[in-house]
PDB file of C-alpha atoms in Angstrom:
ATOM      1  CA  UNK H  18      97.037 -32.437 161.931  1.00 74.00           C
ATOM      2  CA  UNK H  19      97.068 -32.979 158.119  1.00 80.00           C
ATOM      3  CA  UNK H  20      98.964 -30.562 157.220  1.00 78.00           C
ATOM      4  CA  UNK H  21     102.029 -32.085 160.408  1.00 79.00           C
ATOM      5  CA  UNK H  22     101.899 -35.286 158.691  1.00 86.00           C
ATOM      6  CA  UNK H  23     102.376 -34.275 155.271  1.00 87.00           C
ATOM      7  CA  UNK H  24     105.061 -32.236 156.221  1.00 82.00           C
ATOM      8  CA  UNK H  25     107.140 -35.082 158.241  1.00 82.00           C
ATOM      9  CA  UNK H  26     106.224 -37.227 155.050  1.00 88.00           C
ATOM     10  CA  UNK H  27     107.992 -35.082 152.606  1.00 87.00           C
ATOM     11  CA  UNK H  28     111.225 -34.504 155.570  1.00 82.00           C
ATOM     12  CA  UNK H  29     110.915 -38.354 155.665  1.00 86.00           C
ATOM     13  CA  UNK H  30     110.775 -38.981 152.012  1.00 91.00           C
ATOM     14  CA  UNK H  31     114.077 -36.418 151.263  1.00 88.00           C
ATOM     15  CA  UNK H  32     116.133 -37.349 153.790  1.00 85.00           C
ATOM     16  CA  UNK H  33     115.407 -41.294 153.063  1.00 90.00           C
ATOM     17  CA  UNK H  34     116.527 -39.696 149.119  1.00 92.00           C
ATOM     18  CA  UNK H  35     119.551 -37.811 150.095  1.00 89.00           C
ATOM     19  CA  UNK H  36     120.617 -41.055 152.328  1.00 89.00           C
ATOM     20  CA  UNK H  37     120.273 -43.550 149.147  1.00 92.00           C
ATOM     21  CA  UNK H  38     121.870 -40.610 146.761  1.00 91.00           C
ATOM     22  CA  UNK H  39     124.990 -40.787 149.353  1.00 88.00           C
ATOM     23  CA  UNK H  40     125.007 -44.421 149.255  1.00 88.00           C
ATOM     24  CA  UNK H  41     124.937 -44.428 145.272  1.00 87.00           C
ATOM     25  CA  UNK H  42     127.598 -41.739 145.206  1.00 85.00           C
ATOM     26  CA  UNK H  43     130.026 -43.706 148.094  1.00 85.00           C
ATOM     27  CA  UNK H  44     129.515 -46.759 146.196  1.00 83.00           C
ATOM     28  CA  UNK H  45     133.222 -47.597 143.988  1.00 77.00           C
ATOM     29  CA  UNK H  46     133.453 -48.610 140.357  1.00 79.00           C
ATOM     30  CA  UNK H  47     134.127 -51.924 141.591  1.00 82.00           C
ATOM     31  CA  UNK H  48     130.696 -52.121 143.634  1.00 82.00           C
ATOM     32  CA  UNK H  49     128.544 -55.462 142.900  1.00 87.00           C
ATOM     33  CA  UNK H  50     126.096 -54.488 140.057  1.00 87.00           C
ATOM     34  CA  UNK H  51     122.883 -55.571 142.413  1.00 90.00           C
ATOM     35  CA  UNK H  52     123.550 -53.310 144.887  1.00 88.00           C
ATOM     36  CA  UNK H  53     123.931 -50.582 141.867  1.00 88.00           C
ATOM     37  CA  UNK H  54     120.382 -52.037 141.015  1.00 91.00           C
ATOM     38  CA  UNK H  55     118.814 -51.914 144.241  1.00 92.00           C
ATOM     39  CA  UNK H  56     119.575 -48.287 145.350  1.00 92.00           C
ATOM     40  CA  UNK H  57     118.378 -46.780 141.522  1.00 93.00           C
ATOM     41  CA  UNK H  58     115.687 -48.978 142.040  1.00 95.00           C
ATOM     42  CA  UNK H  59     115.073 -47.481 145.759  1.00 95.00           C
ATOM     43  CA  UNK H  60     116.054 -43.759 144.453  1.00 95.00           C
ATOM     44  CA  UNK H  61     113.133 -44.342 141.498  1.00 96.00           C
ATOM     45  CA  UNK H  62     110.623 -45.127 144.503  1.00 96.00           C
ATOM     46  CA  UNK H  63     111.349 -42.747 146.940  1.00 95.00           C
ATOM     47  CA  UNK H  64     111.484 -39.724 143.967  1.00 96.00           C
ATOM     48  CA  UNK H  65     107.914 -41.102 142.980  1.00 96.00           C
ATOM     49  CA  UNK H  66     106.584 -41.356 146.499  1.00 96.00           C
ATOM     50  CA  UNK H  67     108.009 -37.312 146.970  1.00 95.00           C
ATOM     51  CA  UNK H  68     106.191 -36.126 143.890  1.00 96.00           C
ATOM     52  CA  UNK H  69     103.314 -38.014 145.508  1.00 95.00           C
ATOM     53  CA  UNK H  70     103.949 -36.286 148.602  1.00 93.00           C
ATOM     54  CA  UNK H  71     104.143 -32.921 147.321  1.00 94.00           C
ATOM     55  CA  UNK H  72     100.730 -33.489 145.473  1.00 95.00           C
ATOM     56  CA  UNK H  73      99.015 -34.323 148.470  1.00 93.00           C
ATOM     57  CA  UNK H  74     100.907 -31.182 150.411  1.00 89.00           C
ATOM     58  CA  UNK H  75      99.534 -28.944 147.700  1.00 92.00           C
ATOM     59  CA  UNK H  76      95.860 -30.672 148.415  1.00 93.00           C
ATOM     60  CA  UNK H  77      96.348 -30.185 152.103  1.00 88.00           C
ATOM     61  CA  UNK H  78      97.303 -26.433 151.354  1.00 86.00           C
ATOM     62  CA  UNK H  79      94.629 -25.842 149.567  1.00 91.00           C
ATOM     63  CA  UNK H  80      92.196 -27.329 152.599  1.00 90.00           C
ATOM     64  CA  UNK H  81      94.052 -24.819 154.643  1.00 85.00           C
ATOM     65  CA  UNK H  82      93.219 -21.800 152.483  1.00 87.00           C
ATOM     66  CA  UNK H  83      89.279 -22.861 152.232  1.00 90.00           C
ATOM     67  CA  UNK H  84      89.691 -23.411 156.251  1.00 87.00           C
ATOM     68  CA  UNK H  85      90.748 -20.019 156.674  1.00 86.00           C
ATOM     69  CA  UNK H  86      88.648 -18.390 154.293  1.00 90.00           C
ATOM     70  CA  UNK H  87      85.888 -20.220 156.493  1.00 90.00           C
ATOM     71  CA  UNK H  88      87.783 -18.556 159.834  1.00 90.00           C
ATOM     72  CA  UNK H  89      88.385 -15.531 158.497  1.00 91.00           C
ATOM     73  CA  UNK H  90      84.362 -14.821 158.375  1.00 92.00           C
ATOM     74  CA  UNK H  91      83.938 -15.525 162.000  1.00 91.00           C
ATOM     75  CA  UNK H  92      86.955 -14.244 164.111  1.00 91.00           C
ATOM     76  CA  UNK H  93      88.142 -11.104 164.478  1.00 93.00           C
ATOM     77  CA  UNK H  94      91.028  -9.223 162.522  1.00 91.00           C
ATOM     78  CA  UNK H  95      93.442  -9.705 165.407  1.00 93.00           C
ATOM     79  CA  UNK H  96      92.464 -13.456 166.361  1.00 93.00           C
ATOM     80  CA  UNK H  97      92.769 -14.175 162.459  1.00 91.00           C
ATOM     81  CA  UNK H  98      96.080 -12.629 162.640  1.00 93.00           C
ATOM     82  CA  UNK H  99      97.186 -15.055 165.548  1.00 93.00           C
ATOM     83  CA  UNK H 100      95.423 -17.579 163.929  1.00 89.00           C
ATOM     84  CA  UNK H 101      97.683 -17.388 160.367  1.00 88.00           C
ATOM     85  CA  UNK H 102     100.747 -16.853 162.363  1.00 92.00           C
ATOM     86  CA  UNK H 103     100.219 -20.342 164.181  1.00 89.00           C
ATOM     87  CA  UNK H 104      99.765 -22.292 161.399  1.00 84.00           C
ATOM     88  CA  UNK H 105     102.559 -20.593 159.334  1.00 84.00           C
ATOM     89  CA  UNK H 106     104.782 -20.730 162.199  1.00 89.00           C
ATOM     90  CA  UNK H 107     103.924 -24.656 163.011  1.00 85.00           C
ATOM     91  CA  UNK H 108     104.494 -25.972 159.805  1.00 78.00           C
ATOM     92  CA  UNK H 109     107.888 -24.024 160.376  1.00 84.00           C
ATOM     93  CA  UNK H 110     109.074 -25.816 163.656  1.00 87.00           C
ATOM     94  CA  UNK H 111     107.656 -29.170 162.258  1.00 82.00           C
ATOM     95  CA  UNK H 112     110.036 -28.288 159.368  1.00 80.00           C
ATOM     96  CA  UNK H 113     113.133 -27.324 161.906  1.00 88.00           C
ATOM     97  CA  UNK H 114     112.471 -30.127 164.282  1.00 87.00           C
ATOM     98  CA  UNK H 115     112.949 -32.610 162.039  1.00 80.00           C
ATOM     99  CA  UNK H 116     115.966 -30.992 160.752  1.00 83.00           C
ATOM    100  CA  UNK H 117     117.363 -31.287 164.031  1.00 90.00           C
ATOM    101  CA  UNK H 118     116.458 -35.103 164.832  1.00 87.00           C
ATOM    102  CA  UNK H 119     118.082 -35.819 161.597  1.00 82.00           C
ATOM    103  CA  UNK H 120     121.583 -33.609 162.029  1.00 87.00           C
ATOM    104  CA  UNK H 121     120.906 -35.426 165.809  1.00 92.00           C
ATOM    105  CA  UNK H 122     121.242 -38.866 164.325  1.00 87.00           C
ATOM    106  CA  UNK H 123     123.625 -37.964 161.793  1.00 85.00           C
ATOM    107  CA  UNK H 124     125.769 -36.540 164.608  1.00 89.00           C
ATOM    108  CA  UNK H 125     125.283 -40.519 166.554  1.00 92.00           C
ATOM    109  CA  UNK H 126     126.219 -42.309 163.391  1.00 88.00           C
ATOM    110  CA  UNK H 127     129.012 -40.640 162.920  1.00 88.00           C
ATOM    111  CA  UNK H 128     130.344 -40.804 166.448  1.00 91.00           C
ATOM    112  CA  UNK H 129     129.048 -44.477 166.733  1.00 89.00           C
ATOM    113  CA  UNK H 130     131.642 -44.707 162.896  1.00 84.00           C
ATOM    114  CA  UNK H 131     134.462 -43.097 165.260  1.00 87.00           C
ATOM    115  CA  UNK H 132     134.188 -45.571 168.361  1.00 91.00           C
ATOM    116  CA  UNK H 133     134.500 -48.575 165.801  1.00 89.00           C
ATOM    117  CA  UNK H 134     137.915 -46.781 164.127  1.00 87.00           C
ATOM    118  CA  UNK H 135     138.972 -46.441 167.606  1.00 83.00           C
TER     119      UNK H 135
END
């Protein structure tokens, strides 16, 4: 359960990055200099709250190793087996899942930018 939530954190934390890097790169030379302040100011946060993040996934990954050091001793080789592939392959589809929702609701936002063009 950890280890799901630290996961979507850090997939939160980047795309809410990339999304305020866009912003600061779309922005024109012209741009008021507030809003230049308030998305470095945002970009410092969110970069401090990832490095935060990836502390705590490190933390969490080291929980998991002592976990399965601890399940290791009482299943067999076979059940351990499954047991490494699951949480290898869950922190995978966390990964992909939220990879989708986001090219998902990249995919609305852009066709939501369309209909108003139209």
């Amino acid at each position: 359960g950890d280890l799901d939530k630290v996961i979507n954190l850090l997939l939160s934390l980047s795309g809410r990055l990339a999304r305020v890097e866009t912003a600061l790169g779309s922005l024109g030379p012209h741009a008021p200099a507030e809003d230049m302040l308030a998305l470095r100011e945002k970009q410092r946060l969110l970069v401090a709250q990832l490095e935060d993040a990836k502390e705590l996934k490190e933390h969490v990954g080291r929980r998991e190793e002592a976990v399965g050091a601890m399940v290791a001793r009482y299943l067999p080789a076979e059940q351990l087996q499954d047991y490494q592939h699951f949480v290898k392959m869950k922190s995978a589809l966390i990964a992909e899942q939220r990879e989708l929702e986001e090219k998902i609701k990249l995919g609305q936002e852009q066709l939501r930018c369309l209909r108003e063009s139209l």
